[in-house]
Amino acid sequence: MQELLFYIFSALTLICGFLVVANPFTRNPVTSAMFLVLTIVSMAGLFVLLNAFFLAAVQVMVYAGAVIVLFLFVIMLLDVKEVERQHYNLFGVVLGLLGLLSVGGMLIKAILASGVGKDLHPHMEGTTKDLGMKLFTDYVLPFEIMGVLLLVGMIGVILLSKKNLR
Amino acid sequence: MIGLEQYLIVSALLFSLGMMGVILRRNLIVIYMGLELMLNAANLALVSFSRFTDTIDGQVMVFFVITVAAAEVAVGLALIVALYRKRQTTEVGDLTSLKL
Amino acid sequence: MTGAFSLAWIVLLLPLVSAALITLFTLKNDKLSAKISIGAVIGGFVLSLLIFLTGGTSGEHNITWISIGDFQATLGVRIDALSSLMLLVVTGVGSLIHWYSQGYMKGDRSYSRYFACLSMFTFSMLGIVLASNFMQMFIFWELVGVSSYLLIGFWYERPAAADASKKAFLTNRIGDFGFILGIIMVWAAAGSLNFTELQGIFGANPEVLGATAGLAGVLLFCGAMGKSAQFPLHVWLPDAMEGPTPVSALIHAATMVAAGVFMLCRIFFLLSPDALMVIAWIGGITALMAAVIALQQNDIKRILAYSTLSQLGYMVMAVGLHAPGAAMFHLTTHAFFKAMLFLGAGSVIHALHHEQDIWKMGGLKEKMPATYKTFLIGTLALCGVFPLSGFFSKDGILAAAADFRHHGNMVLFAFGVLAAVLTTLYMARLVLVAFHGSNRSDSASHAHESPSVMTGPLWILLIPSIISGWLPIESFVNSGIGIEHAGGHTEAPLAMAFSTLALLIGGSVAWALYGKQRETDPIADNLHGLSTALKNRLYFDEIFSGLIFITHEAISKLAGWLDRAVLGGFVVKGLYNVVDVLGRGIRLFQTGSIQTYAFLFVLGVAFVLYFVIGGIL
């Protein structure tokens, strides 16, 4: 059962991810954004399979809830429709794909050749409580700094969005 | 049985897809989506490692990554908006002021 | 260190101290400068006399100057027959000329500088004489060159003097270049620069230099060729007469130019027969050529300069004919009478307010009796009139050339005799035109005898000019050098006969041509082309300038081509082109598009991964 779910979610993630970046039917960024939502939800499914329930929830909330909404807002705000006047440089595309394939291929080769998963079994039961304990004991300082970072990000965004930057 | 390798391969593939978006797409917003995909791929790898090596630190890290990613998206998109106001474009091909 | 060596060191260092004292302290005090300089050289003469008279002492004393690994650069004094004789000549003639200079240079605004230079020269010359090894000799050799440069160019504000000093220095450099090459060859072959050691080495094995012996000898001779102004490097000596006349007397007649002959005698033991043959021929050619040119010179000092060249040719020829004793003998006698002649010429020039053309003189016999008498005796000595010194020494050389059974050579003997004829001719011309007849110019008619400070040295020099021929200098030197006298005196009658004949022919031709009062030169009037060629010194200067010009042009063209094509075109423009092409190439990457940069970044990551992981899939 778990294996089946893994394959389903993996396939969904990869197919939707592909459609985010290279939809053969449309260049509309809104479509990409919608497929990004699907990708992220599928990944939440994978997280569940990995017993990371809290993170799955956060993933859905933060990405699907907040980030994608931001994307859509910006797309709407800029009103970019059919802007992708794609006159692809074939040479560039081929080169890019070659680079990507080689990087991907090498990563996979590294994963397989290193035997990283040998003798490892899924033990960890990462409950929300455990995560919370860890977060508020060992990682309490980074956690606080993360709060500061979000504040800084907020201020930065407000500043950038002002009409007349001085 | 699904092992660590399978998860990592999915992660690697997703990472490559995201990179492909960054490199091949012209629209800044879509490039940003590609970046998000790459971050998610890294997240997946972290969670998998956490699960298979019996340490919860990986999940803590993913938590941080999501937070940072959210802040980054907010700032990045604000930058895109500011840029659009100035240049009336979101095409990277039109943004060549890095050239001398 | 025995007494003689201490004395030798003092003799060597006295003039140096004098030069330093004058330069540092007494430049403003002319009288004191002269006293210091003269005192130093006379002191040197007295000590040299002591060294010579105590005699018997022979050997050397060295101090280590620089020690590099196994190589020891030493400075030393070497005393033997050769150096003690030469010490006497240098300090003796030097003393008189220093004394004479007091009068001649009176009123010159650089009086002190003159004496400082003179002391410096004396020091350098004594360094050569006393040198115990090649390296020291070379150092002092160069110092002599520098002093000579300073003294020829003493009146540096005159362009001719400045040019002459440069010419002398550069010409000497050419010879010195060969000299140092020769020294290096000797050092490479024998492993020593010390004369005593070398003599031992060559004594034990004459074939030390092997096949290169001739080359090494000729290269060493190049040094003498420069300093002793032998053909073809003779061109500097006549021009060197631009210096003050006492300098001409001291440096360019009596001592410095003799350094080359002295050096050849010093290193006689390592000269191979081939090298000696070259030396003999060069000497013979110089003797004859200079005598021919002297025939048509009108400047009193230039006539004497060419005469010096000719006599130096004799000495060099004598060395080449295995008769260094005869060479040193002639060197000694020549130093006396030629110094006297130069000082006499200086006296004339001084009296005529720097008029040097003999055709503007005439009738000085009555005006300047002392000068005339000494000059006449000097001339007779130079021509080889019995029983004056020149007769014996020249005879020795001609005898060596006539020694056909050993090293003599018919052609060289003929050269020598011919040069003797010409010597008589040009010297008689000089005396007859300059001193006899009537005054040809105002300055000549207003001339008067020079002060005693100048005539004094003339009278003193008269004595050795007359008697030095009777001294057994030849055998003294030969025994000192360690060779038996090659030919004995069996050929002496032949040589004597020919030299007397030469004297008679030269004298009668001169009397026929110049005996009557004349306003112009009969040779110039009748043999116009020959006269012009001789006046222009057989065009050696022009030929050399032409050669130098052509070489210079060729080298400049080559250098220009190297600079423009290789350095400019290949290196400079090549570098520029490489950078340019690289820049153009790299510029393609700088599109300003962040995607390109991202792509390149990925490519970089791919490369790193490739090397870390080692291959795709």
PDB file of N, CA and C in Angstrom, chain B residues 19 22-25 92 95-96 98-100, chain C residues 587 590-595 597-599 602:
ATOM      1  N   MET B  19      15.613  23.373 -11.771  1.00  0.00           N
ATOM      2  CA  MET B  19      16.745  24.051 -12.385  1.00  0.00           C
ATOM      3  C   MET B  19      16.465  24.335 -13.854  1.00  0.00           C
ATOM      4  N   VAL B  22      14.528  27.350 -14.094  1.00  0.00           N
ATOM      5  CA  VAL B  22      15.322  28.563 -13.860  1.00  0.00           C
ATOM      6  C   VAL B  22      16.117  28.931 -15.100  1.00  0.00           C
ATOM      7  N   ILE B  23      16.621  27.896 -15.744  1.00  0.00           N
ATOM      8  CA  ILE B  23      17.526  28.204 -16.854  1.00  0.00           C
ATOM      9  C   ILE B  23      16.791  28.473 -18.153  1.00  0.00           C
ATOM     10  N   LEU B  24      15.713  27.764 -18.382  1.00  0.00           N
ATOM     11  CA  LEU B  24      15.120  27.846 -19.717  1.00  0.00           C
ATOM     12  C   LEU B  24      13.959  28.818 -19.818  1.00  0.00           C
ATOM     13  N   ARG B  25      13.277  29.080 -18.729  1.00  0.00           N
ATOM     14  CA  ARG B  25      12.113  29.967 -18.860  1.00  0.00           C
ATOM     15  C   ARG B  25      12.516  31.410 -18.835  1.00  0.00           C
ATOM     16  N   VAL B  92      13.333  38.135 -18.579  1.00  0.00           N
ATOM     17  CA  VAL B  92      14.748  38.277 -18.243  1.00  0.00           C
ATOM     18  C   VAL B  92      15.559  38.716 -19.441  1.00  0.00           C
ATOM     19  N   LEU B  95      16.145  42.271 -19.354  1.00  0.00           N
ATOM     20  CA  LEU B  95      16.868  42.827 -18.204  1.00  0.00           C
ATOM     21  C   LEU B  95      18.362  42.546 -18.355  1.00  0.00           C
ATOM     22  N   THR B  96      19.023  43.391 -19.121  1.00  0.00           N
ATOM     23  CA  THR B  96      20.451  43.141 -19.370  1.00  0.00           C
ATOM     24  C   THR B  96      21.296  44.281 -18.834  1.00  0.00           C
ATOM     25  N   LEU B  98      23.033  44.260 -16.380  1.00  0.00           N
ATOM     26  CA  LEU B  98      24.277  43.756 -15.811  1.00  0.00           C
ATOM     27  C   LEU B  98      25.418  43.832 -16.823  1.00  0.00           C
ATOM     28  N   LYS B  99      25.017  44.005 -18.088  1.00  0.00           N
ATOM     29  CA  LYS B  99      26.059  44.104 -19.111  1.00  0.00           C
ATOM     30  C   LYS B  99      26.646  45.508 -19.078  1.00  0.00           C
ATOM     31  N   LEU B 100      27.927  45.551 -19.323  1.00  0.00           N
ATOM     32  CA  LEU B 100      28.593  46.855 -19.284  1.00  0.00           C
ATOM     33  C   LEU B 100      28.126  47.732 -20.446  1.00  0.00           C
TER      34      LEU B 100
ATOM     35  N   ARG C 587      33.768  37.970 -23.653  1.00  0.00           N
ATOM     36  CA  ARG C 587      32.672  38.923 -23.690  1.00  0.00           C
ATOM     37  C   ARG C 587      31.367  38.252 -24.094  1.00  0.00           C
ATOM     38  N   GLN C 590      29.365  37.386 -21.223  1.00  0.00           N
ATOM     39  CA  GLN C 590      28.757  38.442 -20.428  1.00  0.00           C
ATOM     40  C   GLN C 590      27.602  39.033 -21.195  1.00  0.00           C
ATOM     41  N   THR C 591      26.435  38.351 -21.070  1.00  0.00           N
ATOM     42  CA  THR C 591      25.280  38.810 -21.825  1.00  0.00           C
ATOM     43  C   THR C 591      24.450  39.770 -21.003  1.00  0.00           C
ATOM     44  N   GLY C 592      24.708  39.785 -19.712  1.00  0.00           N
ATOM     45  CA  GLY C 592      23.870  40.602 -18.857  1.00  0.00           C
ATOM     46  C   GLY C 592      22.607  39.867 -18.449  1.00  0.00           C
ATOM     47  N   SER C 593      22.387  38.721 -19.075  1.00  0.00           N
ATOM     48  CA  SER C 593      21.178  37.952 -18.736  1.00  0.00           C
ATOM     49  C   SER C 593      21.485  37.025 -17.580  1.00  0.00           C
ATOM     50  N   ILE C 594      20.706  37.125 -16.514  1.00  0.00           N
ATOM     51  CA  ILE C 594      20.981  36.287 -15.347  1.00  0.00           C
ATOM     52  C   ILE C 594      20.815  34.825 -15.669  1.00  0.00           C
ATOM     53  N   GLN C 595      20.030  34.545 -16.706  1.00  0.00           N
ATOM     54  CA  GLN C 595      19.843  33.130 -17.043  1.00  0.00           C
ATOM     55  C   GLN C 595      21.117  32.510 -17.567  1.00  0.00           C
ATOM     56  N   TYR C 597      24.005  33.444 -16.745  1.00  0.00           N
ATOM     57  CA  TYR C 597      24.866  33.251 -15.577  1.00  0.00           C
ATOM     58  C   TYR C 597      24.455  32.016 -14.804  1.00  0.00           C
ATOM     59  N   ALA C 598      23.143  31.828 -14.671  1.00  0.00           N
ATOM     60  CA  ALA C 598      22.641  30.648 -13.959  1.00  0.00           C
ATOM     61  C   ALA C 598      23.071  29.396 -14.699  1.00  0.00           C
ATOM     62  N   PHE C 599      23.006  29.493 -16.016  1.00  0.00           N
ATOM     63  CA  PHE C 599      23.389  28.325 -16.813  1.00  0.00           C
ATOM     64  C   PHE C 599      24.866  28.018 -16.622  1.00  0.00           C
ATOM     65  N   VAL C 602      25.357  26.401 -13.388  1.00  0.00           N
ATOM     66  CA  VAL C 602      25.008  24.975 -13.426  1.00  0.00           C
ATOM     67  C   VAL C 602      26.111  24.168 -14.093  1.00  0.00           C
TER      68      VAL C 602
END
